[in-house]
PDB file of C-alpha atoms in Angstrom:
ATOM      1  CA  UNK W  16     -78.843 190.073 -49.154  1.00 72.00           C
ATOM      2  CA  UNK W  17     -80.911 193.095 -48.608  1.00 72.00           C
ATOM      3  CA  UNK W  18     -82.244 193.140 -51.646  1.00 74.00           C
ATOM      4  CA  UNK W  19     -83.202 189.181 -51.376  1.00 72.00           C
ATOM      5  CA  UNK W  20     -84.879 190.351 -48.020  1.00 71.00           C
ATOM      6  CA  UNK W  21     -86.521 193.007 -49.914  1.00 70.00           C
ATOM      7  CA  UNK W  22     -88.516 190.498 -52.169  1.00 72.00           C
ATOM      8  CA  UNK W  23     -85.803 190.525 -54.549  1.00 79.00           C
ATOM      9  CA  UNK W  24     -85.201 187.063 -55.163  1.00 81.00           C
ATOM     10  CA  UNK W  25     -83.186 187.277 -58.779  1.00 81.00           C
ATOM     11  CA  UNK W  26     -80.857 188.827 -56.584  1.00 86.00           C
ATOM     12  CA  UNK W  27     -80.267 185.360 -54.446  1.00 91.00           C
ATOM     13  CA  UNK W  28     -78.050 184.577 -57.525  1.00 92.00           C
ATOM     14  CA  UNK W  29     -75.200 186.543 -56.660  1.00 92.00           C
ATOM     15  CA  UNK W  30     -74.903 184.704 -53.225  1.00 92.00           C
ATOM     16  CA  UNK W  31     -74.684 181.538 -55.449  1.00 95.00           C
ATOM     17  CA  UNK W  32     -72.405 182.735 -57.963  1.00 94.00           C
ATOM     18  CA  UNK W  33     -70.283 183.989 -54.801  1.00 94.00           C
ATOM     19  CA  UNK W  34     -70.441 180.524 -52.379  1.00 95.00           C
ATOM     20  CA  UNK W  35     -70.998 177.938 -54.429  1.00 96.00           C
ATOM     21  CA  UNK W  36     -67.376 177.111 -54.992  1.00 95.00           C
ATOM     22  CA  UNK W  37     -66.583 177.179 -51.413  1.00 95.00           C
ATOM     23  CA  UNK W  38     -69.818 174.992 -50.513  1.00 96.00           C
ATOM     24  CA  UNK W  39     -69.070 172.658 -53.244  1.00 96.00           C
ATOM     25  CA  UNK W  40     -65.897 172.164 -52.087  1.00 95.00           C
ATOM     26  CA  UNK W  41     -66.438 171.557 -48.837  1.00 94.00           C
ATOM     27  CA  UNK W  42     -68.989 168.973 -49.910  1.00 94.00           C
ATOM     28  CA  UNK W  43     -66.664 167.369 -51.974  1.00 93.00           C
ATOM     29  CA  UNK W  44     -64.136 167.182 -48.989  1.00 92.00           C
ATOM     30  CA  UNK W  45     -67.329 165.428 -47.101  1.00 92.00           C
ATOM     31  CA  UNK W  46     -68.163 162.799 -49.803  1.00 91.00           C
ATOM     32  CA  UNK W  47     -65.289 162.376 -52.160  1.00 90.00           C
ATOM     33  CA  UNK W  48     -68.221 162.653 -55.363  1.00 90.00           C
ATOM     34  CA  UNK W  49     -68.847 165.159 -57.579  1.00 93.00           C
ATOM     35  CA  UNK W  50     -72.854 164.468 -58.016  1.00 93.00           C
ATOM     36  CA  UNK W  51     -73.435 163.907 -54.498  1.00 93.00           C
ATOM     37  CA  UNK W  52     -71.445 167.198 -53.568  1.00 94.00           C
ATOM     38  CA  UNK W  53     -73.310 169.243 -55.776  1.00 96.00           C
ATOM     39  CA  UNK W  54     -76.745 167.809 -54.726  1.00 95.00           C
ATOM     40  CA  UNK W  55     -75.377 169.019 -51.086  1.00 96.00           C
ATOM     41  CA  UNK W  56     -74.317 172.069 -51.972  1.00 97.00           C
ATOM     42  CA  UNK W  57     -78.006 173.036 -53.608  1.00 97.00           C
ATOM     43  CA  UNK W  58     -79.504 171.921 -50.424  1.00 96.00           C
ATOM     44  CA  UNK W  59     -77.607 174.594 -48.615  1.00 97.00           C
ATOM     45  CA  UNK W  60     -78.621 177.636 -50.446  1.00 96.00           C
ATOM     46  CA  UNK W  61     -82.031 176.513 -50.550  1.00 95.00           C
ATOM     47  CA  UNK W  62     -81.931 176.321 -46.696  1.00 95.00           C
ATOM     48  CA  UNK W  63     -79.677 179.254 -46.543  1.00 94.00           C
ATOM     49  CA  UNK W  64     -82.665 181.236 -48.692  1.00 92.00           C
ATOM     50  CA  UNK W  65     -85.512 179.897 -46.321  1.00 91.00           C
ATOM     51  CA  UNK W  66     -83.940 181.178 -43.750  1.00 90.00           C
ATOM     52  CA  UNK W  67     -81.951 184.597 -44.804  1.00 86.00           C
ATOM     53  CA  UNK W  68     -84.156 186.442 -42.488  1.00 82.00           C
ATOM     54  CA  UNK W  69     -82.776 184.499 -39.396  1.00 84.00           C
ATOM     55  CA  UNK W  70     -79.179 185.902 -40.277  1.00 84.00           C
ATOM     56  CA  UNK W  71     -78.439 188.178 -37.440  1.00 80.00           C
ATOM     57  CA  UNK W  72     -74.961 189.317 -38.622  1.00 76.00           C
ATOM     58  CA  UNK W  73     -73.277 188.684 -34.986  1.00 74.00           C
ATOM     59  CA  UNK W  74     -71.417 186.397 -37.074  1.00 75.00           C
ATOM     60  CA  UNK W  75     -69.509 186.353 -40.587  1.00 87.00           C
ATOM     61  CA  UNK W  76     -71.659 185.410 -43.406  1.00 89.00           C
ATOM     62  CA  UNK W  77     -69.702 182.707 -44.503  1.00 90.00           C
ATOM     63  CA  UNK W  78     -69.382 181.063 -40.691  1.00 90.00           C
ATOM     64  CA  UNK W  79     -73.473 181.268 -40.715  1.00 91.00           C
ATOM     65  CA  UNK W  80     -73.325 179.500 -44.343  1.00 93.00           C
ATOM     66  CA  UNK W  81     -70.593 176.896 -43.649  1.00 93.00           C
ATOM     67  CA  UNK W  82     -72.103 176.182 -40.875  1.00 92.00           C
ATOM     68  CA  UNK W  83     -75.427 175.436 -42.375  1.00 94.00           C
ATOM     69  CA  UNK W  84     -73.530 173.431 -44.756  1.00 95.00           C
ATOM     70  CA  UNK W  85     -71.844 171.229 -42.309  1.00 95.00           C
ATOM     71  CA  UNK W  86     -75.137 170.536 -40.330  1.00 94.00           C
ATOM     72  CA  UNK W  87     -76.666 169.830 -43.637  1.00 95.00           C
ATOM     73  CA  UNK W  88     -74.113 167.375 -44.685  1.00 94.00           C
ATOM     74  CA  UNK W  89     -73.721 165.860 -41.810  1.00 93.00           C
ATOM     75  CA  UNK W  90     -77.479 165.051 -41.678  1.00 92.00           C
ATOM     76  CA  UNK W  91     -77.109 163.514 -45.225  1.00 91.00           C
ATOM     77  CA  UNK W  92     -74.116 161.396 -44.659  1.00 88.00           C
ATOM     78  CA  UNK W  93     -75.710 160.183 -41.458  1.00 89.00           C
ATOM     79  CA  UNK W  94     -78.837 159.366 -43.471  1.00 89.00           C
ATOM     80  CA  UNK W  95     -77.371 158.113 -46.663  1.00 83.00           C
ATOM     81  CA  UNK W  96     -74.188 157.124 -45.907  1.00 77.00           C
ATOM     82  CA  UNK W  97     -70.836 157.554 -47.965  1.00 69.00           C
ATOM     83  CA  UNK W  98     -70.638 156.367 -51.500  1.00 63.00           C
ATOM     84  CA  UNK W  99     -67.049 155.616 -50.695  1.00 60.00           C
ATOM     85  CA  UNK W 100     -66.419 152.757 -53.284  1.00 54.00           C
ATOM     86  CA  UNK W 101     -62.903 151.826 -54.308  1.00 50.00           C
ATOM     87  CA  UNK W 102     -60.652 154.784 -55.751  1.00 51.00           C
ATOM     88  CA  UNK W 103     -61.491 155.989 -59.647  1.00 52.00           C
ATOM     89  CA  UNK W 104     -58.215 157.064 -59.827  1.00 48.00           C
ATOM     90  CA  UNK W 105     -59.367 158.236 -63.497  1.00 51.00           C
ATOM     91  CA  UNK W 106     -62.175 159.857 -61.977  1.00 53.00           C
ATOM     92  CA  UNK W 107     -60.491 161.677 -58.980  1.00 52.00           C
ATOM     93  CA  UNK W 108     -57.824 162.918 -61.331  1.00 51.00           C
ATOM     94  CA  UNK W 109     -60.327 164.451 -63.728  1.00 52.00           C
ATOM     95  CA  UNK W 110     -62.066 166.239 -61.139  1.00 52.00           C
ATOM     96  CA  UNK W 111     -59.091 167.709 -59.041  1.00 51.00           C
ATOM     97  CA  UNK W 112     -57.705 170.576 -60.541  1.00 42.00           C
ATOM     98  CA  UNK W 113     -54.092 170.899 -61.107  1.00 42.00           C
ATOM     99  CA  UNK W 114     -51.477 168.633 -62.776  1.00 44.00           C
ATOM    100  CA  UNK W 115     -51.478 165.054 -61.984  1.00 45.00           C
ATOM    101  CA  UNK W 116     -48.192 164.470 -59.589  1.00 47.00           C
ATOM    102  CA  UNK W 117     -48.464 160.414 -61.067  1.00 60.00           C
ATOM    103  CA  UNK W 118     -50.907 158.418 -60.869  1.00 62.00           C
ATOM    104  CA  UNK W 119     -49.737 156.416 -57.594  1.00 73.00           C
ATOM    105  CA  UNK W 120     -49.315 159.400 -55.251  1.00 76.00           C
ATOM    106  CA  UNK W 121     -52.986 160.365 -56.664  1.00 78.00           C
ATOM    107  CA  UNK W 122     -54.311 156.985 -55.876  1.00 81.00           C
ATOM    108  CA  UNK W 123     -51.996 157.465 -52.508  1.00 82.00           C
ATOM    109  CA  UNK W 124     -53.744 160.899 -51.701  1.00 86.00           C
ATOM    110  CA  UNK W 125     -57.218 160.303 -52.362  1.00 86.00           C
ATOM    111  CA  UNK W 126     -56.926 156.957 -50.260  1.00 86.00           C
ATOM    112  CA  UNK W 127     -55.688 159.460 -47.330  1.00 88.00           C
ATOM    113  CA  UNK W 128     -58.485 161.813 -47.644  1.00 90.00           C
ATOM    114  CA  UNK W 129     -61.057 159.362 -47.824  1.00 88.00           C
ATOM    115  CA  UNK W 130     -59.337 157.635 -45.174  1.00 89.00           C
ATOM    116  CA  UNK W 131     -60.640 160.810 -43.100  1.00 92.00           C
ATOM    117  CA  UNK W 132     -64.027 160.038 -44.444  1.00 91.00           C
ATOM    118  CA  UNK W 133     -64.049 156.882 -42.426  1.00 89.00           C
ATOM    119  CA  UNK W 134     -62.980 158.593 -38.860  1.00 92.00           C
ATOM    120  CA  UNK W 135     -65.491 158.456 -36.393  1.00 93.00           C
ATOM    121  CA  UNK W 136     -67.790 162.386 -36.758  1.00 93.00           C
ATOM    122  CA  UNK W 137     -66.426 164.138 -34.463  1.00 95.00           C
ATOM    123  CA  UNK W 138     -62.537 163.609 -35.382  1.00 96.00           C
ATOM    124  CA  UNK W 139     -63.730 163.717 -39.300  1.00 95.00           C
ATOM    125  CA  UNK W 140     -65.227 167.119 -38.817  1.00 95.00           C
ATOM    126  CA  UNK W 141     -62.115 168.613 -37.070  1.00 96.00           C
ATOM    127  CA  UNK W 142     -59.461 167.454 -39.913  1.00 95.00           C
ATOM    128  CA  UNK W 143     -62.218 168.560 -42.681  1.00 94.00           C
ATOM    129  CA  UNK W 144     -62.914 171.587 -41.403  1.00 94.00           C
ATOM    130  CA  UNK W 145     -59.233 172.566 -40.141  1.00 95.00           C
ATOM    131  CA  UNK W 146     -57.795 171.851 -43.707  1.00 93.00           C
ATOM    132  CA  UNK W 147     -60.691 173.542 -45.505  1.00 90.00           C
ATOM    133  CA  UNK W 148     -60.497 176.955 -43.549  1.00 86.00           C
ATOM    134  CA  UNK W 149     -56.772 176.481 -44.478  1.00 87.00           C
ATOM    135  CA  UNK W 150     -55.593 175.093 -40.857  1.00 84.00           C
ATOM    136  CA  UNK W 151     -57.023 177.949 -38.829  1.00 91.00           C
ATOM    137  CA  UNK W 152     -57.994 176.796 -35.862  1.00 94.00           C
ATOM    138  CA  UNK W 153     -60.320 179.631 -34.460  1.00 94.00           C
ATOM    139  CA  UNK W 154     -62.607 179.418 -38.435  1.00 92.00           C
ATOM    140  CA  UNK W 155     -62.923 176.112 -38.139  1.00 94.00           C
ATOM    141  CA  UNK W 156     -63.252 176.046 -34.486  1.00 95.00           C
ATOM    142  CA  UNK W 157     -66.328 178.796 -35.007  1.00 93.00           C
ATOM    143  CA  UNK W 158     -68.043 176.797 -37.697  1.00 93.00           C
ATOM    144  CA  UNK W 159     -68.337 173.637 -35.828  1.00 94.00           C
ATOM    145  CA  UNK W 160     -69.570 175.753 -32.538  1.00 93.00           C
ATOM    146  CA  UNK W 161     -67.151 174.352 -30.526  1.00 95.00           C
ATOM    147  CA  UNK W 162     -64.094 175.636 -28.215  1.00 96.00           C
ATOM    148  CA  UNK W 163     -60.513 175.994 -30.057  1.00 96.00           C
ATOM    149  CA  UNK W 164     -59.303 173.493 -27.042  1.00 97.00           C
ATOM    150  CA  UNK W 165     -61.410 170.738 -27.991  1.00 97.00           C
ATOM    151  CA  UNK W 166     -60.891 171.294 -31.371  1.00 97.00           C
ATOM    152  CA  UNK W 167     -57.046 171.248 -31.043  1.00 96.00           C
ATOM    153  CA  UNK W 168     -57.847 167.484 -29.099  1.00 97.00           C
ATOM    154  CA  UNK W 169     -60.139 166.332 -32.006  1.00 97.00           C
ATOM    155  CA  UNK W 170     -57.551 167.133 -34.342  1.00 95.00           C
ATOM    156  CA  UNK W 171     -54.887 165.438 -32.628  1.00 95.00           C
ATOM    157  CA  UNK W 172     -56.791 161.992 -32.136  1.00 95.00           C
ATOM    158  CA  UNK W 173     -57.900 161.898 -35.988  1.00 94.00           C
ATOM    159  CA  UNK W 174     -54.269 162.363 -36.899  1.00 92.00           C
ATOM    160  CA  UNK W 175     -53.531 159.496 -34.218  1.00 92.00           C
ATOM    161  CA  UNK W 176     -55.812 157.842 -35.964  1.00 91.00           C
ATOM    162  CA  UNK W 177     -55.011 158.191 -39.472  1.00 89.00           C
ATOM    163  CA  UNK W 178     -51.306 157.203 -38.086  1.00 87.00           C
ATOM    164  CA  UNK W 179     -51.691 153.906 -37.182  1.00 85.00           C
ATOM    165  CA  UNK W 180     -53.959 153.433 -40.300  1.00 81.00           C
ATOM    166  CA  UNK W 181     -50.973 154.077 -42.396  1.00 75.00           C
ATOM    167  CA  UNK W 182     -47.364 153.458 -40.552  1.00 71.00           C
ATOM    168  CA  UNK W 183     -47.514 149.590 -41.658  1.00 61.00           C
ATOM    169  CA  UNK W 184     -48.541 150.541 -45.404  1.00 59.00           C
ATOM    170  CA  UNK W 185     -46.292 153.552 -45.876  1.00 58.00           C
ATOM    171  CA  UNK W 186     -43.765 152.098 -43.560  1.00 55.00           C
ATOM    172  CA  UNK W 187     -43.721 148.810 -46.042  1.00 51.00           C
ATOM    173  CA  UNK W 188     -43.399 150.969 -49.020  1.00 52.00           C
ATOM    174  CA  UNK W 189     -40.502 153.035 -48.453  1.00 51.00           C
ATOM    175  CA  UNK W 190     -38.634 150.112 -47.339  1.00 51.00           C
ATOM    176  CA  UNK W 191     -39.575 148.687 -50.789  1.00 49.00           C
ATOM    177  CA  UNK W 192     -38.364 151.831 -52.635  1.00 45.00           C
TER     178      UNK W 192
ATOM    179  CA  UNK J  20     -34.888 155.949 -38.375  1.00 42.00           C
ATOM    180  CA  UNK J  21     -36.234 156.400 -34.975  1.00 45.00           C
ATOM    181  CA  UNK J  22     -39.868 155.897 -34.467  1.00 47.00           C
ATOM    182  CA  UNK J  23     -40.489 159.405 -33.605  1.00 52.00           C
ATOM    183  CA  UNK J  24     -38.811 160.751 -36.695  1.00 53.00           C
ATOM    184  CA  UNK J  25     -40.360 158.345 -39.028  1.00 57.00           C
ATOM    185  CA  UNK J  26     -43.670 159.385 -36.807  1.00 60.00           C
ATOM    186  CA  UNK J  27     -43.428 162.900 -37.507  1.00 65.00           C
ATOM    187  CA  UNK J  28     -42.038 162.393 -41.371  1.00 59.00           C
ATOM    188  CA  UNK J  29     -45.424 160.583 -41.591  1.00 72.00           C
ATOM    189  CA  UNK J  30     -47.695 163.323 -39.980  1.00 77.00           C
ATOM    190  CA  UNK J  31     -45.348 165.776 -42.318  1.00 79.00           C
ATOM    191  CA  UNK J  32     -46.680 163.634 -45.344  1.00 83.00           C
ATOM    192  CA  UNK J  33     -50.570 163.326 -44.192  1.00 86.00           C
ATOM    193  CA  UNK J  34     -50.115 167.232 -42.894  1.00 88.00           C
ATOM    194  CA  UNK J  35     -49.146 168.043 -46.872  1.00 89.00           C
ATOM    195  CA  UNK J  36     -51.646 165.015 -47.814  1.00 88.00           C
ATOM    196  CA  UNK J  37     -54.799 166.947 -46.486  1.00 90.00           C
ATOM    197  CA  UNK J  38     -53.370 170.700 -47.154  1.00 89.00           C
ATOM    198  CA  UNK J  39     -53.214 170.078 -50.725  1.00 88.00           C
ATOM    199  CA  UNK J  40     -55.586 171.826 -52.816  1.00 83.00           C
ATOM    200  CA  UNK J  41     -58.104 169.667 -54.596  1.00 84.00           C
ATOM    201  CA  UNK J  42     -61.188 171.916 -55.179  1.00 89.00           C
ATOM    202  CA  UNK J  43     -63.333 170.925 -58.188  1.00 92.00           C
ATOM    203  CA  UNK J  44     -65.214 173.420 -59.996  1.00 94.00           C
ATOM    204  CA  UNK J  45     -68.868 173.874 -59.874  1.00 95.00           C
ATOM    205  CA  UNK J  46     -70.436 172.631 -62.877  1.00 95.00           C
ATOM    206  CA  UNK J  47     -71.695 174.962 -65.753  1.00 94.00           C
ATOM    207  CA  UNK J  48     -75.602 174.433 -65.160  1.00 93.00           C
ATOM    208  CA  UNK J  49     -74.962 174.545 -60.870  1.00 96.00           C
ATOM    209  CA  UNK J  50     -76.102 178.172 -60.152  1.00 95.00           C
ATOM    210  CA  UNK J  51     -79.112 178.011 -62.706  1.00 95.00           C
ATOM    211  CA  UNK J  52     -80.391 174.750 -61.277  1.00 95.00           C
ATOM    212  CA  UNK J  53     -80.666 176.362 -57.749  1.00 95.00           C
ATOM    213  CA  UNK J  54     -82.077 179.654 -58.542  1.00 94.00           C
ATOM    214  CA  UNK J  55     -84.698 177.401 -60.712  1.00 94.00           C
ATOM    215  CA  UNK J  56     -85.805 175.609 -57.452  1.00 93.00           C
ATOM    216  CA  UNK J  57     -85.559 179.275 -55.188  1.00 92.00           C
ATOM    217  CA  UNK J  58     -87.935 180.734 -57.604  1.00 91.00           C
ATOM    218  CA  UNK J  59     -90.183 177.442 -57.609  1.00 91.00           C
ATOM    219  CA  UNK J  60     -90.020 177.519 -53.849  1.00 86.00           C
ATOM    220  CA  UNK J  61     -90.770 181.356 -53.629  1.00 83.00           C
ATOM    221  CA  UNK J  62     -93.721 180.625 -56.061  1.00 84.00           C
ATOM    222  CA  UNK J  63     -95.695 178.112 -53.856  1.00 78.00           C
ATOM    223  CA  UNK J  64     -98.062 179.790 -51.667  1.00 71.00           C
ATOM    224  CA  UNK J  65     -96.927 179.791 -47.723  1.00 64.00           C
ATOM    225  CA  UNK J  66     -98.436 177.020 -46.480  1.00 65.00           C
ATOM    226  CA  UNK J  67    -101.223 178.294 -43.288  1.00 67.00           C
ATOM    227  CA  UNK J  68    -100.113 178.558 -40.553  1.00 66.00           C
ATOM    228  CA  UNK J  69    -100.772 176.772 -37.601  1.00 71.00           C
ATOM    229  CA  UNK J  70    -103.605 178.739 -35.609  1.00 74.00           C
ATOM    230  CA  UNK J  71    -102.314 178.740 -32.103  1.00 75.00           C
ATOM    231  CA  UNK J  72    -104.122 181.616 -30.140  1.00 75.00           C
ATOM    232  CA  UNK J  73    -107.775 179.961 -31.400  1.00 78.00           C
ATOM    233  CA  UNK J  74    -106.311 176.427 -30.296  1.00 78.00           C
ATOM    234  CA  UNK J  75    -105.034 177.905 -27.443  1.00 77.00           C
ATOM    235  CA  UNK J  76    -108.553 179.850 -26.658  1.00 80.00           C
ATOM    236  CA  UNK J  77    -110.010 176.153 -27.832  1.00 81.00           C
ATOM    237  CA  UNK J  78    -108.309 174.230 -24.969  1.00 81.00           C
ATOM    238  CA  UNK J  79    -109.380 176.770 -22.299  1.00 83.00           C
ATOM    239  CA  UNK J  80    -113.121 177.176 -23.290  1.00 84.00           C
ATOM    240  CA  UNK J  81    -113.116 172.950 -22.861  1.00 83.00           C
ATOM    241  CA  UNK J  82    -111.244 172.662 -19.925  1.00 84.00           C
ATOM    242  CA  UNK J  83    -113.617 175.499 -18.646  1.00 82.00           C
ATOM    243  CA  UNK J  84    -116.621 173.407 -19.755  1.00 83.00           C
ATOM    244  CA  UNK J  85    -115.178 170.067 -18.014  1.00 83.00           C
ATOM    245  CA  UNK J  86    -114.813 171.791 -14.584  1.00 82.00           C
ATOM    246  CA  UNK J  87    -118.189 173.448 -15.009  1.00 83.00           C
ATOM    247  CA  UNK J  88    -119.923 170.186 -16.456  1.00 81.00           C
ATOM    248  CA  UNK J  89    -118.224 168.594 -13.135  1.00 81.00           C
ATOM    249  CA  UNK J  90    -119.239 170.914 -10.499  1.00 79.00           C
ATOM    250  CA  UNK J  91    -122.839 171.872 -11.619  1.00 75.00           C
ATOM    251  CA  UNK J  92    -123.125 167.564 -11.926  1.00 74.00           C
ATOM    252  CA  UNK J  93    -121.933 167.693  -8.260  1.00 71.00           C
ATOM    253  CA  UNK J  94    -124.362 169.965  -7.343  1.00 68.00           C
ATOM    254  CA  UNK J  95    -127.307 168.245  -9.474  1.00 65.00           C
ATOM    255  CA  UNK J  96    -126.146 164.903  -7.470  1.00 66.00           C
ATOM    256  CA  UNK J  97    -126.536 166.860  -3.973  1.00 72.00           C
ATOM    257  CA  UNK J  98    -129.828 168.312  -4.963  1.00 71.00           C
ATOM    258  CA  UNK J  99    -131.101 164.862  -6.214  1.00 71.00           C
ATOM    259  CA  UNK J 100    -129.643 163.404  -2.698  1.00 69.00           C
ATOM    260  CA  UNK J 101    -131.608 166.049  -0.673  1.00 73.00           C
ATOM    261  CA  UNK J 102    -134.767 166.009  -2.859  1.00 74.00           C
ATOM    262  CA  UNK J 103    -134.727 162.302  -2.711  1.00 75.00           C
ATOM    263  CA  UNK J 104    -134.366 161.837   1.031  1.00 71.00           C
ATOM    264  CA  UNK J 105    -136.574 164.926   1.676  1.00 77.00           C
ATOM    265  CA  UNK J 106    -139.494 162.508  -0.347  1.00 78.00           C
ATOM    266  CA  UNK J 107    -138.393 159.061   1.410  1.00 75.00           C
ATOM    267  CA  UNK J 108    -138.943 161.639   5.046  1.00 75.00           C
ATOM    268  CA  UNK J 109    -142.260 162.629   3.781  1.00 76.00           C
ATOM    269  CA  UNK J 110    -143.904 159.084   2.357  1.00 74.00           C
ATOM    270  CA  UNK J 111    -142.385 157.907   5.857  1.00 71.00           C
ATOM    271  CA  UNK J 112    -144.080 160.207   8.105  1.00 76.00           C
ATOM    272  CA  UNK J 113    -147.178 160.093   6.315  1.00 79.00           C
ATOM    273  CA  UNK J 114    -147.348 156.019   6.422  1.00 73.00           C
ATOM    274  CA  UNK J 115    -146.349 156.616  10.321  1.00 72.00           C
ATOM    275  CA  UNK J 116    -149.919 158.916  10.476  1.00 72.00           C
ATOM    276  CA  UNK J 117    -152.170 156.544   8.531  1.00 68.00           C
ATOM    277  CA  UNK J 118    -150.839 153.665  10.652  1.00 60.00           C
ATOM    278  CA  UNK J 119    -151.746 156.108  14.108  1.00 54.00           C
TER     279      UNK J 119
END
């Protein structure tokens, strides 16, 4: 980063190379589509290079990126909205990586998380975030600038949410099983 | 099964649901395409800045003017006022001697 500071801009790549899984990613968890995650993602590090100089180090370099990241994709999904169309299950399954558990519980999964997609912000935010920084609650909790507590209540209303959503469909298929 | 325990089975199959790992992997061309538009961006000349202090200087050289325009009129409108009635005392007094 110094060396980006220092007029070295070649040297921006290796922040790239370094985040752009993690800000892809999160994208991805934010819109559910590989194109529109990517063009999110390159909006990031283009804001992230405007303003590198603003970077005061008080906090973790990747809770001052992932936090531009949600801001920025946040602004875009307010603006453009969600391109969440019905399930690809052939798509989905040749994005994810991993092997395919069968093709219902992928079509069963990706209905879930896109199910989250569909939460009012604030609760969507707290059940992206918490699962991305791998359920901690203090990362997440630091990237969304808010306090643990009222993270820990977000959190619990989405999955309240996401519940009810599902008991009578998941109820109705086990019974069916 | 008791609603809680079906409750909590279900929050045990969204919790798994949502922890599951389904990352995607940038694509091939990703990193090129954004160091393309950085070095476009860092190309383009900075675009001029807005120049506050000589706006700022700007504002208070009119609003000096305004209140100097307005007090020297007041003081042109006085003088008028006193030059005026000291002319409509003179024509007076002089009609008053002709008519003695």
């Amino acid at each position: 980063m110094a060396r980006v500071l220092a007029g070295d801009i070649a040297a921006y790549e290796g922040i790239v190379e370094r985040w752009q899984r993690r800000l892809i990613n999160l994208a991805w968890r934010f819109c559910r589509e590989r194109e529109m995650a990517e063009d999110m993602a390159q909006e990031v590090f283009l804001k992230a290079f405007r303003s590198l100089s603003t970077f005061r180090g008080d906090a973790a370099f990747s809770t001052w990126l992932t936090a531009i990241a949600v801001n920025t994709y946040r602004s875009r999904i307010r603006a453009d909205g969600l391109p969440l169309g019905s399930v690809d299950v052939a798509q989905v399954s040749s994005a994810v990586a991993g092997p395919l558990a069968g093709m219902i519980e992928v079509e069963r999964d990706e209905s879930v998380r896109r199910a989250v997609l569909a939460l009012p912000e604030r609760y969507r935010e707290a059940l992206l975030l918490f699962y991305f920084e791998e359920k901690s609650v203090p990362d997440a909790a630091r990237v969304l600038g808010i306090a643990e507590g009222t993270l820990k209540a977000r959190l619990h209303r989405g999955r309240e949410l996401l519940r009810e959503k599902y008991e009578k469909s998941w109820g109705k298929a086990k019974e069916d099983r | 099964m008791g609603q809680s325990e079906g409750g909590s089975m279900m929050q045990h199959d969204l919790d798994s649901i949502l922890s599951a790992d389904d990352s995607i992997e940038p694509s091939p061309r990703f990193a090129a395409r954004v160091m393309a538009q950085v070095h476009r961006e860092a190309a383009e000349p900075a675009a001029p800045r807005f120049p506050w202090v000589r706006f700022g200087a700007g504002v208070a050289a009119c609003i000096g003017a305004a209140v100097w325009v307005q007090s020297a009129s007041q003081e042109v409108t006085m003088a008028a006022a006193a030059a005026l009635g000291s002319l409509i005392v003179a024509v007076a007094v002089r009609e008053r001697a002709r008519a003695e």
